[in-house]
Short mmCIF file of C-alpha atoms and ligand atoms in Angstrom, two decimals:
data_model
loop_
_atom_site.label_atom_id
_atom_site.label_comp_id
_atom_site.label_asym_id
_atom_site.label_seq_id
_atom_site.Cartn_x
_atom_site.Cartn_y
_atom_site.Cartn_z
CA UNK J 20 12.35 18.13 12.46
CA UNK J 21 12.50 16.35 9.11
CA UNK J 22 9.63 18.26 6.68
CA UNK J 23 7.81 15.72 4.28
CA UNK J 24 8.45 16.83 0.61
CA UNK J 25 5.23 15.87 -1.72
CA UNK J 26 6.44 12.98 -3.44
CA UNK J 27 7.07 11.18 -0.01
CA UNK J 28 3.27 11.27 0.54
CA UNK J 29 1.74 8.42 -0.48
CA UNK J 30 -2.39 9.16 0.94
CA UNK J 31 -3.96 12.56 1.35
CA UNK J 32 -7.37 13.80 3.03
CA UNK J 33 -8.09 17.40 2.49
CA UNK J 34 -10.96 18.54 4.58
CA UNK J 35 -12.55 14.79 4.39
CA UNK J 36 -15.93 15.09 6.41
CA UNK J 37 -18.73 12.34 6.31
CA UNK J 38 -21.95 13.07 8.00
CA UNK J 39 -25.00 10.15 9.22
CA UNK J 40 -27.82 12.20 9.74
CA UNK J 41 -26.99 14.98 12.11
CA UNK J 42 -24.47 13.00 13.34
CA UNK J 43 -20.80 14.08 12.02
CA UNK J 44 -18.57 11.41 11.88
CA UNK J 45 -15.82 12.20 10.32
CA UNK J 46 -15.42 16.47 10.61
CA UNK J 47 -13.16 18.62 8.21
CA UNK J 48 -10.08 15.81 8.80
CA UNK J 49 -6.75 16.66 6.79
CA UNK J 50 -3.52 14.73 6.82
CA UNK J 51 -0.72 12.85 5.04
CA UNK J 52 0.39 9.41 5.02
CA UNK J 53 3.92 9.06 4.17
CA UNK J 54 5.46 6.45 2.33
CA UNK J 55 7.12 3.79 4.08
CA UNK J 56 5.26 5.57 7.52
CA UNK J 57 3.59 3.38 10.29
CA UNK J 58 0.99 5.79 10.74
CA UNK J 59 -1.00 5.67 13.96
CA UNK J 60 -5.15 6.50 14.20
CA UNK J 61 -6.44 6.44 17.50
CA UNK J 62 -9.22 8.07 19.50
CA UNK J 63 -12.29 6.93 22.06
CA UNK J 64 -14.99 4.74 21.20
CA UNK J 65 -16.97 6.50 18.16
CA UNK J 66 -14.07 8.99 17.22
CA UNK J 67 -14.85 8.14 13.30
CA UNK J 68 -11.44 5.78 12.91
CA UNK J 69 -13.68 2.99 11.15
CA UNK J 70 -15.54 5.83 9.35
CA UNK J 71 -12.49 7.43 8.00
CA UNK J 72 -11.29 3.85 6.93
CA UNK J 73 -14.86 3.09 4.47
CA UNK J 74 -14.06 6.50 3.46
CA UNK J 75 -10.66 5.76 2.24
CA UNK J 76 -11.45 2.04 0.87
CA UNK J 77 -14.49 3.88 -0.97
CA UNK J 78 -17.11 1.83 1.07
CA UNK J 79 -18.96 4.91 1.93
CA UNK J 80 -18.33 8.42 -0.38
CA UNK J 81 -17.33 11.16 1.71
CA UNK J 82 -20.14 14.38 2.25
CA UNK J 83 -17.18 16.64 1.46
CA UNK J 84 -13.50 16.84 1.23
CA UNK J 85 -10.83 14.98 -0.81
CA UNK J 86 -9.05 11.76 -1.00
CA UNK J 87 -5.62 12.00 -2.87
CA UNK J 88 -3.79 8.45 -3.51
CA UNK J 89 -0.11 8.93 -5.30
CA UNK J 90 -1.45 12.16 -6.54
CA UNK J 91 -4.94 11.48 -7.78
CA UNK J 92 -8.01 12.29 -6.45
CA UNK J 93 -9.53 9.00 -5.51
CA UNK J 94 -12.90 10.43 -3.77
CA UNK J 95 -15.34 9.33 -6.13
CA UNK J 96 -13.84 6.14 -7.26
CA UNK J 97 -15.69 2.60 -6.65
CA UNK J 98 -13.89 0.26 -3.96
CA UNK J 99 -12.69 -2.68 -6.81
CA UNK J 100 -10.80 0.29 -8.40
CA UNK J 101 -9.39 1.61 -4.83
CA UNK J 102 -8.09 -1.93 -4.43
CA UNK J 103 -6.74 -2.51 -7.76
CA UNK J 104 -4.87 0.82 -6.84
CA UNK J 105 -3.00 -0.89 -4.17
CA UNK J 106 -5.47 -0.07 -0.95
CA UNK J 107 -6.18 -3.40 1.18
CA UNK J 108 -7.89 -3.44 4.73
CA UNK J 109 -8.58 -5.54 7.49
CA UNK J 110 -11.69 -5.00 8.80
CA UNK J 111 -12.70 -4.47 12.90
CA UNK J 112 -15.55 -6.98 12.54
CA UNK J 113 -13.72 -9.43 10.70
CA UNK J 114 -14.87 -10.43 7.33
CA UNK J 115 -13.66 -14.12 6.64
CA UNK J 116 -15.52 -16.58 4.25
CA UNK J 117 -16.36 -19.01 7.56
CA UNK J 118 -17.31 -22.05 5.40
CA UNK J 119 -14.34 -21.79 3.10
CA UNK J 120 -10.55 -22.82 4.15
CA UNK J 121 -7.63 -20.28 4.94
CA UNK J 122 -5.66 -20.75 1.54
CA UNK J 123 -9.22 -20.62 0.18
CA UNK J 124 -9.94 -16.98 2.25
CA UNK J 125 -6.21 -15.79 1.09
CA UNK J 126 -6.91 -16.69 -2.77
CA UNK J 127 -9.92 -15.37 -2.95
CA UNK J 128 -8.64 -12.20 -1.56
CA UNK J 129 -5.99 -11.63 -4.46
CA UNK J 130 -8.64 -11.81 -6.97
CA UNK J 131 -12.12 -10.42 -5.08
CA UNK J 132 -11.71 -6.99 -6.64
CA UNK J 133 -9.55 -7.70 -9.67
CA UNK J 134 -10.79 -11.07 -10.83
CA UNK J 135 -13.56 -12.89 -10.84
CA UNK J 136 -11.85 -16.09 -12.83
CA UNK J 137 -10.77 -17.34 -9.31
CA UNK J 138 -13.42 -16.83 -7.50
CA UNK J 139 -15.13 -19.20 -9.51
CA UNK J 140 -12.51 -21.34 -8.80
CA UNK J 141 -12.75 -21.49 -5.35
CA UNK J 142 -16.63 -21.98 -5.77
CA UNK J 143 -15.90 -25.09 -8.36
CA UNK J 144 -16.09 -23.90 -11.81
CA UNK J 145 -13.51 -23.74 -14.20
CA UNK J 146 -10.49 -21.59 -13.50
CA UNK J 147 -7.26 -20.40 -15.43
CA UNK J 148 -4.65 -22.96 -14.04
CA UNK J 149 -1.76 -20.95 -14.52
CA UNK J 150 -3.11 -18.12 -12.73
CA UNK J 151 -4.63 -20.29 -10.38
CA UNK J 152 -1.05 -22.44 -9.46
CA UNK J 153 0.41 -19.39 -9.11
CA UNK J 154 -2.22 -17.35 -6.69
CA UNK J 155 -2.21 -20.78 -4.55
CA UNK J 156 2.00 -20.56 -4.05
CA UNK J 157 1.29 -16.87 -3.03
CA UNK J 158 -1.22 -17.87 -0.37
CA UNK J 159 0.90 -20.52 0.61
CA UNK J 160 3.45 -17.96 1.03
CA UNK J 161 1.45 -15.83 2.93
CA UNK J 162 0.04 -18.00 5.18
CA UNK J 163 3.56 -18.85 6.10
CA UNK J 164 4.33 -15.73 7.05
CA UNK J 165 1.37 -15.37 9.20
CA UNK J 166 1.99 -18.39 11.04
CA UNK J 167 -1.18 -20.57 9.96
CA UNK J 168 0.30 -22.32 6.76
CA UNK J 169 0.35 -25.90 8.65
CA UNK J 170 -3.48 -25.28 9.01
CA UNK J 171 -3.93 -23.94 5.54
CA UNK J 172 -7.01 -26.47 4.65
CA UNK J 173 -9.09 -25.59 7.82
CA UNK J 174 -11.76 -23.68 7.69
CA UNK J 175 -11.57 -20.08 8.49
CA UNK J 176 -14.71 -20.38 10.99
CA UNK J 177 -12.98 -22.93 13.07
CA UNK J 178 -9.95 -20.38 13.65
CA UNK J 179 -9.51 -18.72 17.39
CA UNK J 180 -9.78 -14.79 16.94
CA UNK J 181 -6.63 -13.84 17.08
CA UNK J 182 -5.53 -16.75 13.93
CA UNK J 183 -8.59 -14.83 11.71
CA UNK J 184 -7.50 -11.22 12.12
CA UNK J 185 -3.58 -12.87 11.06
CA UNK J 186 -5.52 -14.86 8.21
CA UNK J 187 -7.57 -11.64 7.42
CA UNK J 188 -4.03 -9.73 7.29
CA UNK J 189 -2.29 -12.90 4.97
CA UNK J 190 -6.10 -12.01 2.65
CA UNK J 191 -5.45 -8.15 2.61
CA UNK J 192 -1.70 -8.84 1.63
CA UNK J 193 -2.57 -11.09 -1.46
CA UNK J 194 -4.03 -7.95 -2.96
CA UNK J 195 -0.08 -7.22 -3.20
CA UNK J 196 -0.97 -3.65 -1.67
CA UNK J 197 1.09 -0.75 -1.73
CA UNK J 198 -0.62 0.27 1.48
CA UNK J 199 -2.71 -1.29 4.45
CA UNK J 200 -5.28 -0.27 6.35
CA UNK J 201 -5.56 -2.55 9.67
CA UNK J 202 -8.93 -1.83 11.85
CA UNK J 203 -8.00 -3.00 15.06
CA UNK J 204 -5.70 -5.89 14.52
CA UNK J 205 -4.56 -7.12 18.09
CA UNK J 206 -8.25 -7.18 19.35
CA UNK J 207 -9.20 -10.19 20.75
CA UNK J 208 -5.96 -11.47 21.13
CA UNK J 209 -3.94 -12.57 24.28
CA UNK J 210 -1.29 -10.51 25.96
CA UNK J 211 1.80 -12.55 24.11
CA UNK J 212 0.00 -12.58 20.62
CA UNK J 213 -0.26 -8.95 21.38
CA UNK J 214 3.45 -8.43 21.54
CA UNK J 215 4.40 -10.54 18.42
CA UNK J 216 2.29 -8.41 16.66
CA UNK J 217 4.42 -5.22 16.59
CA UNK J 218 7.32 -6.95 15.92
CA UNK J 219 5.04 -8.54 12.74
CA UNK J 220 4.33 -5.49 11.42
CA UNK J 221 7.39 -3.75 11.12
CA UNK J 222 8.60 -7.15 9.92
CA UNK J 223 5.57 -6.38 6.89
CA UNK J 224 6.27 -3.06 6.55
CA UNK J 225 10.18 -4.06 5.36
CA UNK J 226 9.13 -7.05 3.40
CA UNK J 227 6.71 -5.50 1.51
CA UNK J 228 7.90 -2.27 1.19
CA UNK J 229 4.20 -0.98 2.98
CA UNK J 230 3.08 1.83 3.88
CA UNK J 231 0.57 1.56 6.92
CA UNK J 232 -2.61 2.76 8.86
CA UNK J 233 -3.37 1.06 11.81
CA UNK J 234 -6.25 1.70 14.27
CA UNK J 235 -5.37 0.75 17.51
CA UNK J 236 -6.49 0.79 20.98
CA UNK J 237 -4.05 -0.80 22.90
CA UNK J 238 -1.79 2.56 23.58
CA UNK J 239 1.34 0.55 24.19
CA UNK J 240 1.36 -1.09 20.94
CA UNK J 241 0.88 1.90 19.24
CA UNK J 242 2.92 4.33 20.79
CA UNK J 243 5.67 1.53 20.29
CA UNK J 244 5.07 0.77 16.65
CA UNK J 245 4.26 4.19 14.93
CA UNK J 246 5.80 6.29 13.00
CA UNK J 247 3.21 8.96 13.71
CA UNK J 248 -0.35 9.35 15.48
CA UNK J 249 -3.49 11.02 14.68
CA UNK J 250 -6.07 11.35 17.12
CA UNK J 251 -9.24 11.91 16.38
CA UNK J 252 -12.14 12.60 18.30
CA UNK J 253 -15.87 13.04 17.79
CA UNK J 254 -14.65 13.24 14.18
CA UNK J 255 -12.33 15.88 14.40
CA UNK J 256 -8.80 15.67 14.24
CA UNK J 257 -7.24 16.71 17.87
CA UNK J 258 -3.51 16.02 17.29
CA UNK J 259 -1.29 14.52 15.13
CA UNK J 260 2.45 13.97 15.61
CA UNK J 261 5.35 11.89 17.06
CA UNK J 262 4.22 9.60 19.76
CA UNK J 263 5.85 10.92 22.81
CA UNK J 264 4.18 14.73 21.35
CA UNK J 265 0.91 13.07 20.94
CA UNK J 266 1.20 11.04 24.11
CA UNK J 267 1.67 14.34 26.03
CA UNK J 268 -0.59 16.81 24.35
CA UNK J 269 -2.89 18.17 27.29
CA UNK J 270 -6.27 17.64 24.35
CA UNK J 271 -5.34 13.41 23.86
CA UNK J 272 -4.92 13.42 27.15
CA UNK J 273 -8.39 14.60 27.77
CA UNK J 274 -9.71 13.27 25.51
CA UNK J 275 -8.27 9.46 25.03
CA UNK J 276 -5.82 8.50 27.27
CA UNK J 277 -7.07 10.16 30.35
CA UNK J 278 -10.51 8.07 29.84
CA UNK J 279 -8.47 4.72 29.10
N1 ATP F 4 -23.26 3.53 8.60
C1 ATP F 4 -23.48 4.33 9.64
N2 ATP F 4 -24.68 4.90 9.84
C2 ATP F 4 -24.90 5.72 10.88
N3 ATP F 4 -23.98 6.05 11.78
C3 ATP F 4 -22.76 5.51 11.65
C4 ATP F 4 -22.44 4.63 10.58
N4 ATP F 4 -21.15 4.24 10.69
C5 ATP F 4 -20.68 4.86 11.79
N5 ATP F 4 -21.63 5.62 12.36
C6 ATP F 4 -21.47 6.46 13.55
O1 ATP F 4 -20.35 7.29 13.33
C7 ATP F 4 -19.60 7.44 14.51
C8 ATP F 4 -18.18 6.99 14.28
O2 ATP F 4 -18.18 5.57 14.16
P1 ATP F 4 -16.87 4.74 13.87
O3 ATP F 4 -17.28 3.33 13.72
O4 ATP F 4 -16.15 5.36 12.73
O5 ATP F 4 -16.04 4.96 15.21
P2 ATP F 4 -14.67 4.32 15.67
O6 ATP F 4 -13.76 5.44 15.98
O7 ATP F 4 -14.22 3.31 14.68
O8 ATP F 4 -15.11 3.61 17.03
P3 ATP F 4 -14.62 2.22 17.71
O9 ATP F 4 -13.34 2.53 18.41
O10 ATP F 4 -15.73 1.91 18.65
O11 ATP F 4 -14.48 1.22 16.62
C9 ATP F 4 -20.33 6.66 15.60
O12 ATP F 4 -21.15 7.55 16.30
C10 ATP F 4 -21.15 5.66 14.80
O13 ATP F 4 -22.30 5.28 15.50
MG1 MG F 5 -13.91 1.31 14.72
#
């Protein structure tokens, strides 16, 4: 089996625990992310996935533990200075501007955290036209590549559920991220969206040169698409490995994929 060496580990948590109350969501979790990796996060309903992911993208601090990003310890940092570091995220409950039109959502998504020149933009007032021709060909771009550039002037609220979490994906991208974080990305979508979607983001992963983090619960997706798998459950970390390892340790099997 290949060994990771350090400098091909891109994300870090060392002992990364995040308690609600009594409640322990996220419990004494380590592992690496590997550059270039397609790394898996799965577990039942209230494992901590989500949690670990607002720990990561600095929404919530951790109780205890470490984040390391490229080397530096990114635990205490504030979320515009996570994504100006090259972290972007979808989000499970999807987080779209309704009123405001796709190439609208996708620009504003380039500059939320590092600019607020174009959000101002967006909202009417006076914006740096360079900057702003040149965000708007991105989002063009990107909306291309998720399929919805035809409908680029619609608004975002009007979009079927499976078109938002690609239009939330084309927004997370215009960040230009180093790596992605996708909560649940093929919920709510049909059976043959479902299959592009692998396909999509391997196709990401090589144009972008990503590294990614996807929480998934559709098992055939991810044991197709990943690299690697963690599995956590009631916040602690059960098994992490190849998928045909994970998919056949006797603990996953109790306690995820013998309940799905
Ligand atoms: N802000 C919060 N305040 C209190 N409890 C929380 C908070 N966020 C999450 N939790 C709790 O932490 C636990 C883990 O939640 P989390 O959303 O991370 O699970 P998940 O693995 O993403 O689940 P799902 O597959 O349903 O999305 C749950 O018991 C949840 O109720
Ligand atoms: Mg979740």
């Amino acid at each position: 089996m290949q060994t990771a060496d350090n400098n091909s580990i891109v994300l870090e948590a060392k002992s990364l625990t995040r308690r609600f109350g009594g409640l322990v969501a996220v419990n004494n979790v380590s592992f690496a992310v590997k550059k270039h990796e397609i790394f898996g996060l799965i577990g039942p309903n209230g494992a901590g996935k989500t949690t670990l992911f607002n720990l990561i993208t600095a929404l919530i601090p951790p109780s205890s533990g470490e984040l390391i990003y490229q080397n530096q310890n990114i635990s205490q940092l504030r979320p515009h200075k996570i994504a100006g570091l090259g972290i972007a995220r979808t989000f499970q409950n999807i987080r779209l501007f309704g009123e405001l039109s796709a190439l609208e959502n996708v620009i504003v998504g380039r500059h939320l955290h590092t600019n607020s020149s174009m959000i101002k933009g967006v909202l009417g007032l006076p914006p740096a036209p360079s900057e702003e021709s040149k965000s708007r060909q991105q989002a063009l771009e990107l909306l291309e590549m998720v399929g919805l550039s035809d409908r680029a002037q619609e608004k975002a609220k009007n979009f079927a559920y499976g078109d938002q979490r690609r239009l939330e994906i084309a927004r997370a991208l215009a960040l230009e991220p180093q790596i992605l974080l996708l909560d649940e990305p093929a919920a709510g979508m049909n059976p043959s969206e479902k299959q592009q979607l692998s396909e999509f983001i391997r196709n990401l992963r090589e144009r972008f040169n990503l590294t990614i983090v996807l929480i998934e619960h559709h098992v055939p997706l991810v044991m197709g698409l990943c690299d690697r798998i963690a599995v956590l459950d009631f916040g602690q970390l059960i098994a992490l490995g190849e998928p045909a390892i994970v998919r056949d340790d006797p603990a996953v099997i109790e306690a995820y994929l013998g309940n799905a």
